[in-house]
């Protein structure tokens, strides 16, 4: 007979269900939705283990999770606060030295402290759909529940380091091959019960991972394991603190005979990570990404449309990349182009991308065939009539988009969502040509769309709750970090980028050189400095747009325009702010440009001066922060963390600084204002006039957080008046 008893306490979060079946105690972690090891779970686990030990009729213990997860790790929300309940290592100790054999029945995800729990059990049986991993590094942490000591003992230090430094998720089949789990089963709990019954006679002879020392002894004296790990961390985790700590833990595992001494070292290194500002920054982004999908004025229970088929208009780089996102998520996608040659080329690029993945071992040939078969194409709009969403991805021209949306409105079935991938045009204007403005929305993907995680969702005046909720849900399905922006020039990301690159250009005009500016910002942590980025995008785009507008170029654009006049368009023709050898993207200095810089500076009344790296970083990052504060005060973004998610996932801002808004909060808003005022004085530019929101928050000792209530917002920029719009 089944009988459950709740052992957790009301005030604590989560619990463990206790049941005895066939003389086996079944402990089920119950802390929805993903069973983290919150205080109630830790207490419940400890008490359940004592109870199972004390019950003479119980032969062994099966530990599993309720719902879709086994255990998703420690409770991330507890880090940095006062932790109640039994400490994790005490629970793990009880588990590892349980007087009865324990099997981890890994029914779903076992991540971080979840896998560490399983590693304290004598045996591990996983379901076919489960996956395991130690992703703490993504939170600025290391596996602090013994993972750095136990996993290397189980699978060897090299493989363990790869897993811990990448934070990757390992599917159960691979985990079996690697030796992380002992068996795979369709019914993990039933299989575990049978296993216990089989093994129960094996008194005192149940393996413990802590005792497996062979792989440590083998690695002792072999420096390559740690050197490879350092190289991996330097390449993939530049600027991050936790990877070095992980490597030190594994070094201890290899070189210290006493397991408990290794655990002690792990504890010390973990604590250093916990107290490091990067931990707070990265956890801010973990929760920020999840908060971004929640829209404060859209009810949670809003109906979500089922997206069974998608259509894409335009087979260029963006269209093709977006099509891949849908196909990768298992959603059939149909591409339309008006030009047969373009369409053929676009589809063949998609196939080449998949072939590349096969060559790299990321897909099997069979998987490629499966996913590529979901992509179809034609020249006729009628062929997207049955789609549930159609995304337009043609070049930025409002008249052209009006034409396309009129056609889509006519051809695509009633109730389908019509989206535009515009990076800066007015969504309300696009929606106005249709009879379904409530189903029109911006879906701004970033290039290459199949790789970049950011999806800016642009909410028009008429966009309905249902449309928005559906897009946020589809964003999650496509594995994107989706963030909502109100319809305002430049949306969130490009509006901030504009102020930032403008300041980089002003620094060039005042005396710094492109490589100095790039290096200063790359040392700060950005993936790519602004001049390398402008060369990559192409200097000619803005130049042509400014020429067309017939207006005089702003000061910050003068040098870029002059380079274009000299046919230096950037990477595309091998010369821009840098020179590029044929077929290479590596920037080489271009000393021949210096004469141009000096001349344009002089013509515009600047006496070139030495500029420090500190001033470069301050001025560019402060421009981001000040614009971000305005974006927030206008309600264009819902919360400061949304801006951080945009900037990290779309613009190469270092995750370990938590995004520009978190960086401002971490600096202290009073310090931010002091610096803004200093640079306003030096440059005379309004770019550094502190945003009213910053001033108000700093005065009250508050931080950048939620956007103000609707009635208290600063007026939103209009497309007509905006200077941003003219520059994109
Ligand atoms: N602690 C607290 N809350 C967690 C959590 C955790 N470990 N993992 C997920 N959650 C919360 C999320 O914040 C979210 O809350 P919300 O609904 O209020 O926004 C909810 O659970 C669902 O999460 P997702 O939306 O991410 O659900 P998915 O199904 O998309 O993904 C997942 C599930 C793969 C488990 C993903 O949530 C995840 O990667 N979680 C984090 C795993 C992790 O990093 N574990 C290590 C923790 S640190 C640690 O264990 C230290 C130890 O070594 C001592």
Coordinates of C-alpha atoms in Angstrom, one line a residue, residues 279-672:
X279 CA 29.0 35.3 -8.6
X280 CA 26.4 38.0 -7.8
X281 CA 26.7 39.3 -11.4
X282 CA 26.2 35.9 -13.0
X283 CA 23.3 34.9 -10.7
X284 CA 21.7 38.2 -11.5
X285 CA 21.7 37.2 -15.2
X286 CA 20.4 33.7 -14.4
X287 CA 17.3 35.1 -12.7
X288 CA 17.3 38.1 -15.1
X289 CA 16.9 35.8 -18.2
X290 CA 14.0 34.0 -16.5
X291 CA 12.3 37.3 -15.3
X292 CA 12.6 38.8 -18.8
X293 CA 10.1 36.3 -20.1
X294 CA 7.5 37.6 -17.7
X295 CA 5.5 40.6 -18.8
X296 CA 4.1 42.5 -15.8
X297 CA 0.8 43.5 -17.4
X298 CA 0.2 40.3 -19.3
X299 CA -1.7 37.8 -17.1
X300 CA 0.1 34.5 -16.5
X301 CA -2.8 32.5 -17.8
X302 CA -3.0 34.3 -21.1
X303 CA -3.8 31.8 -23.9
X304 CA -0.8 30.8 -26.0
X305 CA -1.2 29.9 -29.7
X306 CA 0.1 26.6 -30.8
X307 CA 2.8 27.3 -33.4
X308 CA 2.9 24.2 -35.6
X309 CA 4.4 25.8 -38.7
X310 CA 6.4 29.0 -39.4
X311 CA 6.9 31.0 -42.5
X312 CA 9.9 33.3 -43.3
X313 CA 9.9 36.1 -45.9
X314 CA 13.4 36.6 -47.3
X315 CA 16.1 34.0 -47.7
X316 CA 19.1 36.1 -46.9
X317 CA 21.5 35.6 -43.9
X318 CA 18.8 36.6 -41.3
X319 CA 15.9 34.7 -43.0
X320 CA 18.0 31.6 -43.3
X321 CA 19.3 31.8 -39.7
X322 CA 15.8 32.3 -38.3
X323 CA 14.5 29.3 -40.4
X324 CA 17.2 27.2 -38.8
X325 CA 16.1 28.2 -35.3
X326 CA 12.6 26.9 -36.0
X327 CA 13.8 23.7 -37.7
X328 CA 16.2 23.1 -34.8
X329 CA 13.2 23.3 -32.5
X330 CA 11.4 20.7 -34.6
X331 CA 9.0 23.2 -36.1
X332 CA 8.4 22.9 -39.9
X333 CA 9.4 26.2 -41.6
X334 CA 8.7 27.5 -45.1
X335 CA 10.9 30.2 -46.7
X336 CA 9.6 32.6 -49.4
X337 CA 11.8 34.8 -51.6
X338 CA 10.8 36.7 -54.7
X339 CA 14.0 35.8 -56.5
X340 CA 14.7 32.2 -57.4
X341 CA 18.4 32.5 -57.5
X342 CA 18.5 34.1 -54.0
X343 CA 16.2 31.4 -52.7
X344 CA 18.4 28.6 -54.0
X345 CA 21.5 30.3 -52.5
X346 CA 19.8 30.9 -49.2
X347 CA 18.6 27.3 -48.9
X348 CA 22.1 26.0 -49.9
X349 CA 23.7 28.2 -47.2
X350 CA 21.3 26.5 -44.6
X351 CA 22.4 23.1 -45.8
X352 CA 26.1 24.1 -45.7
X353 CA 25.6 25.3 -42.1
X354 CA 24.1 21.9 -41.2
X355 CA 26.9 20.1 -43.0
X356 CA 29.4 22.1 -41.0
X357 CA 27.7 21.0 -37.8
X358 CA 27.9 17.3 -39.0
X359 CA 31.7 17.8 -39.8
X360 CA 32.2 19.2 -36.3
X361 CA 30.4 16.3 -34.7
X362 CA 27.6 18.4 -33.4
X363 CA 25.0 16.6 -35.5
X364 CA 24.8 13.1 -37.0
X365 CA 24.1 12.8 -40.7
X366 CA 20.8 11.3 -39.8
X367 CA 19.9 14.2 -37.5
X368 CA 20.9 16.7 -40.2
X369 CA 18.5 15.0 -42.7
X370 CA 15.7 15.1 -40.2
X371 CA 16.2 18.8 -39.3
X372 CA 16.9 19.9 -42.9
X373 CA 13.8 18.1 -44.1
X374 CA 11.7 20.6 -42.0
X375 CA 12.9 23.5 -44.2
X376 CA 10.9 24.0 -47.4
X377 CA 10.9 26.9 -49.8
X378 CA 9.1 28.5 -52.7
X379 CA 8.4 31.8 -54.5
X380 CA 4.7 32.0 -53.8
X381 CA 3.1 33.8 -50.7
X382 CA 0.2 31.3 -50.9
X383 CA 2.6 28.7 -49.5
X384 CA 2.8 30.4 -46.1
X385 CA -1.0 30.7 -45.9
X386 CA -1.3 27.8 -43.4
X387 CA 1.5 29.0 -41.1
X388 CA 0.8 30.0 -37.5
X389 CA 3.5 32.7 -37.6
X390 CA 5.2 34.4 -40.5
X391 CA 8.4 36.4 -39.9
X392 CA 9.5 39.0 -42.4
X393 CA 13.3 39.3 -42.7
X394 CA 14.0 41.5 -45.7
X395 CA 16.2 44.6 -45.8
X396 CA 15.3 47.7 -43.8
X397 CA 12.9 49.7 -46.0
X398 CA 9.6 50.8 -44.5
X399 CA 7.8 51.0 -47.9
X400 CA 8.9 47.5 -48.8
X401 CA 7.8 46.1 -45.4
X402 CA 4.4 47.8 -45.9
X403 CA 4.0 46.0 -49.2
X404 CA 5.0 42.7 -47.6
X405 CA 2.6 43.0 -44.6
X406 CA -0.3 43.9 -46.9
X407 CA 0.3 40.7 -48.9
X408 CA 0.8 38.6 -45.8
X409 CA -2.4 40.0 -44.3
X410 CA -4.2 38.9 -47.5
X411 CA -2.6 35.5 -47.8
X412 CA -1.9 34.1 -44.3
X413 CA -4.8 32.4 -42.5
X414 CA -6.8 34.3 -39.9
X415 CA -5.4 34.2 -36.4
X416 CA -1.8 33.8 -37.5
X417 CA 0.9 36.1 -36.1
X418 CA 2.8 38.4 -38.5
X419 CA 6.2 39.4 -37.2
X420 CA 9.0 41.7 -38.5
X421 CA 12.6 41.2 -37.9
X422 CA 13.3 44.9 -38.2
X423 CA 16.1 46.2 -36.1
X424 CA 14.8 49.7 -35.9
X425 CA 11.7 50.5 -38.0
X426 CA 8.4 51.5 -36.4
X427 CA 6.3 48.4 -35.7
X428 CA 3.1 50.4 -35.3
X429 CA 3.5 51.8 -38.8
X430 CA 4.1 48.3 -40.1
X431 CA 1.0 47.0 -38.2
X432 CA -1.1 49.8 -39.5
X433 CA -1.3 48.4 -43.0
X434 CA -2.9 45.2 -41.8
X435 CA -6.3 44.3 -40.6
X436 CA -4.8 42.5 -37.6
X437 CA -2.5 45.0 -35.9
X438 CA -3.1 43.1 -32.6
X439 CA -1.3 40.1 -34.2
X440 CA 1.7 42.1 -35.4
X441 CA 4.9 42.2 -33.4
X442 CA 8.6 42.7 -33.8
X443 CA 10.9 39.8 -33.5
X444 CA 14.4 41.2 -33.7
X445 CA 16.9 38.3 -34.0
X446 CA 20.6 38.9 -34.0
X447 CA 23.0 37.7 -36.6
X448 CA 23.9 34.9 -37.0
X449 CA 20.3 34.1 -35.8
X450 CA 20.9 30.4 -35.4
X451 CA 23.7 31.1 -32.9
X452 CA 23.0 34.4 -31.1
X453 CA 20.7 33.9 -28.1
X454 CA 19.1 37.3 -28.0
X455 CA 15.6 37.9 -29.3
X456 CA 14.3 41.4 -28.8
X457 CA 10.5 41.3 -28.9
X458 CA 9.0 44.6 -30.0
X459 CA 5.6 45.3 -28.5
X460 CA 3.5 47.6 -30.7
X461 CA 0.7 49.8 -29.4
X462 CA -1.8 47.3 -30.6
X463 CA 0.0 44.0 -30.0
X464 CA -2.3 41.8 -28.0
X465 CA -1.4 39.9 -24.8
X466 CA -2.0 36.6 -26.6
X467 CA 0.5 37.5 -29.4
X468 CA 3.1 38.6 -26.8
X469 CA 2.7 35.6 -24.6
X470 CA 2.9 33.3 -27.7
X471 CA 6.1 35.0 -28.9
X472 CA 7.7 34.7 -25.4
X473 CA 6.8 31.0 -25.3
X474 CA 8.2 30.4 -28.8
X475 CA 11.3 32.3 -27.8
X476 CA 11.9 29.8 -25.1
X477 CA 11.2 26.9 -27.5
X478 CA 13.8 28.3 -29.8
X479 CA 16.2 28.5 -26.8
X480 CA 16.5 32.3 -27.1
X481 CA 16.9 34.9 -24.3
X482 CA 13.7 36.8 -25.2
X483 CA 13.3 40.4 -23.9
X484 CA 10.4 42.7 -24.5
X485 CA 11.0 46.3 -25.8
X486 CA 8.4 48.9 -26.4
X487 CA 8.3 50.2 -29.9
X488 CA 10.8 53.1 -29.7
X489 CA 13.7 54.1 -31.9
X490 CA 16.6 51.6 -31.8
X491 CA 14.5 49.5 -29.3
X492 CA 16.8 48.6 -26.4
X493 CA 20.1 47.3 -27.8
X494 CA 20.7 49.4 -30.8
X495 CA 19.7 52.6 -29.1
X496 CA 22.4 51.9 -26.4
X497 CA 24.9 50.8 -29.0
X498 CA 24.5 54.0 -30.9
X499 CA 25.5 56.1 -27.9
X500 CA 28.4 53.8 -27.1
X501 CA 29.9 53.7 -30.7
X502 CA 29.4 57.5 -30.9
X503 CA 31.6 58.0 -27.9
X504 CA 34.2 55.6 -29.2
X505 CA 34.2 57.7 -32.4
X506 CA 34.5 60.9 -30.3
X507 CA 37.5 59.4 -28.5
X508 CA 39.1 58.8 -31.9
X509 CA 38.4 62.4 -32.9
X510 CA 39.9 63.6 -29.6
X511 CA 43.2 61.7 -29.9
X512 CA 42.9 57.9 -29.1
X513 CA 43.5 55.3 -31.9
X514 CA 41.1 52.5 -32.8
X515 CA 43.3 49.7 -31.6
X516 CA 43.8 51.5 -28.2
X517 CA 40.1 52.0 -27.8
X518 CA 39.4 48.4 -28.8
X519 CA 42.0 47.0 -26.5
X520 CA 40.9 49.0 -23.5
X521 CA 37.3 47.8 -23.9
X522 CA 38.3 44.2 -24.7
X523 CA 40.4 44.2 -21.4
X524 CA 37.2 45.4 -19.7
X525 CA 35.7 42.2 -21.0
X526 CA 33.8 43.1 -24.2
X527 CA 34.0 40.3 -26.8
X528 CA 35.0 42.8 -29.5
X529 CA 36.0 46.4 -29.4
X530 CA 33.8 49.0 -31.2
X531 CA 36.1 49.6 -34.2
X532 CA 36.5 45.9 -34.9
X533 CA 32.7 45.7 -34.7
X534 CA 32.1 48.7 -37.0
X535 CA 34.5 47.1 -39.5
X536 CA 32.6 43.9 -39.3
X537 CA 29.2 45.5 -39.8
X538 CA 30.5 47.7 -42.6
X539 CA 31.2 51.5 -42.4
X540 CA 29.4 52.1 -45.6
X541 CA 25.9 51.3 -44.3
X542 CA 25.7 54.5 -42.1
X543 CA 27.6 56.5 -44.6
X544 CA 25.1 55.8 -47.4
X545 CA 22.1 56.4 -45.1
X546 CA 23.5 59.8 -44.0
X547 CA 24.2 60.7 -47.6
X548 CA 20.7 59.9 -48.6
X549 CA 19.3 62.0 -45.7
X550 CA 21.0 65.0 -47.2
X551 CA 21.9 66.3 -43.7
X552 CA 25.3 67.1 -42.4
X553 CA 26.9 64.2 -40.6
X554 CA 27.2 64.4 -36.9
X555 CA 30.7 65.0 -35.5
X556 CA 31.2 61.4 -34.4
X557 CA 30.5 60.1 -37.9
X558 CA 33.0 62.4 -39.7
X559 CA 36.0 60.0 -39.6
X560 CA 33.9 57.0 -40.7
X561 CA 32.5 59.0 -43.6
X562 CA 35.9 60.1 -44.7
X563 CA 37.2 56.5 -44.6
X564 CA 34.3 55.5 -46.8
X565 CA 35.1 58.3 -49.2
X566 CA 38.5 56.6 -49.5
X567 CA 36.7 53.2 -50.2
X568 CA 37.5 51.8 -46.8
X569 CA 34.3 50.1 -45.9
X570 CA 35.6 47.6 -43.4
X571 CA 36.1 43.8 -43.5
X572 CA 34.0 43.5 -46.6
X573 CA 36.7 45.1 -48.8
X574 CA 39.7 44.4 -46.7
X575 CA 40.2 47.9 -45.3
X576 CA 38.4 50.0 -42.7
X577 CA 39.7 51.2 -39.4
X578 CA 42.0 48.2 -39.8
X579 CA 43.5 46.3 -42.7
X580 CA 42.6 42.7 -43.4
X581 CA 44.5 40.1 -45.4
X582 CA 42.4 38.2 -47.9
X583 CA 40.2 35.6 -46.4
X584 CA 41.1 36.6 -42.8
X585 CA 39.1 38.4 -40.2
X586 CA 42.2 39.3 -38.1
X587 CA 42.6 43.1 -37.8
X588 CA 46.0 44.5 -38.7
X589 CA 46.9 48.1 -37.8
X590 CA 46.3 50.7 -40.5
X591 CA 48.9 53.4 -39.9
X592 CA 47.9 55.0 -43.3
X593 CA 44.7 56.2 -41.6
X594 CA 46.4 58.3 -39.0
X595 CA 46.9 61.2 -41.4
X596 CA 43.1 61.1 -41.9
X597 CA 42.4 61.1 -38.2
X598 CA 44.7 64.0 -37.6
X599 CA 43.2 66.0 -40.4
X600 CA 39.6 65.5 -39.5
X601 CA 40.3 66.2 -35.8
X602 CA 42.0 69.5 -36.8
X603 CA 39.2 70.4 -39.3
X604 CA 36.7 70.0 -36.5
X605 CA 38.6 72.1 -33.9
X606 CA 40.1 69.2 -31.8
X607 CA 43.6 69.3 -30.5
X608 CA 44.5 65.6 -30.3
X609 CA 45.6 64.5 -26.8
X610 CA 46.8 61.4 -24.9
X611 CA 43.7 59.6 -23.6
X612 CA 44.0 57.0 -20.8
X613 CA 42.5 53.6 -21.0
X614 CA 40.5 54.5 -17.9
X615 CA 38.8 57.4 -19.7
X616 CA 38.1 55.2 -22.7
X617 CA 36.3 52.6 -20.7
X618 CA 34.5 55.1 -18.5
X619 CA 33.2 57.2 -21.3
X620 CA 32.0 54.3 -23.4
X621 CA 30.4 52.3 -20.6
X622 CA 28.9 55.4 -18.9
X623 CA 27.3 56.2 -22.3
X624 CA 25.6 52.8 -22.1
X625 CA 24.6 53.2 -18.6
X626 CA 23.1 56.7 -19.0
X627 CA 21.1 55.7 -22.1
X628 CA 20.0 52.5 -20.4
X629 CA 18.6 54.5 -17.5
X630 CA 16.6 56.7 -19.9
X631 CA 15.3 53.5 -21.6
X632 CA 14.2 52.3 -18.3
X633 CA 12.6 55.6 -17.2
X634 CA 10.6 55.7 -20.4
X635 CA 9.4 52.1 -19.7
X636 CA 10.9 50.9 -23.0
X637 CA 12.3 48.1 -21.1
X638 CA 10.4 46.6 -18.1
X639 CA 13.3 46.3 -15.8
X640 CA 17.1 47.0 -15.6
X641 CA 17.9 43.3 -15.7
X642 CA 16.2 43.1 -19.2
X643 CA 18.7 45.6 -20.5
X644 CA 21.5 43.5 -19.0
X645 CA 20.2 40.4 -20.7
X646 CA 20.0 42.3 -24.0
X647 CA 23.5 43.6 -23.8
X648 CA 25.1 40.3 -22.7
X649 CA 23.3 38.1 -25.2
X650 CA 23.4 40.4 -28.2
X651 CA 26.3 42.8 -27.8
X652 CA 29.2 40.8 -26.2
X653 CA 29.1 42.5 -22.8
X654 CA 30.9 40.2 -20.3
X655 CA 28.4 38.1 -18.3
X656 CA 30.7 38.2 -15.3
X657 CA 30.0 42.0 -15.0
X658 CA 26.3 41.3 -15.0
X659 CA 25.5 43.7 -17.8
X660 CA 25.7 47.5 -17.9
X661 CA 22.9 48.2 -15.4
X662 CA 24.2 45.7 -12.9
X663 CA 27.7 47.1 -13.3
X664 CA 26.3 50.6 -12.5
X665 CA 24.5 49.2 -9.4
X666 CA 27.7 47.4 -8.4
X667 CA 29.8 50.6 -8.8
X668 CA 27.2 52.6 -6.8
X669 CA 24.9 55.1 -8.5
X670 CA 26.5 58.0 -6.6
X671 CA 29.9 57.0 -8.1
X672 CA 28.2 56.7 -11.6

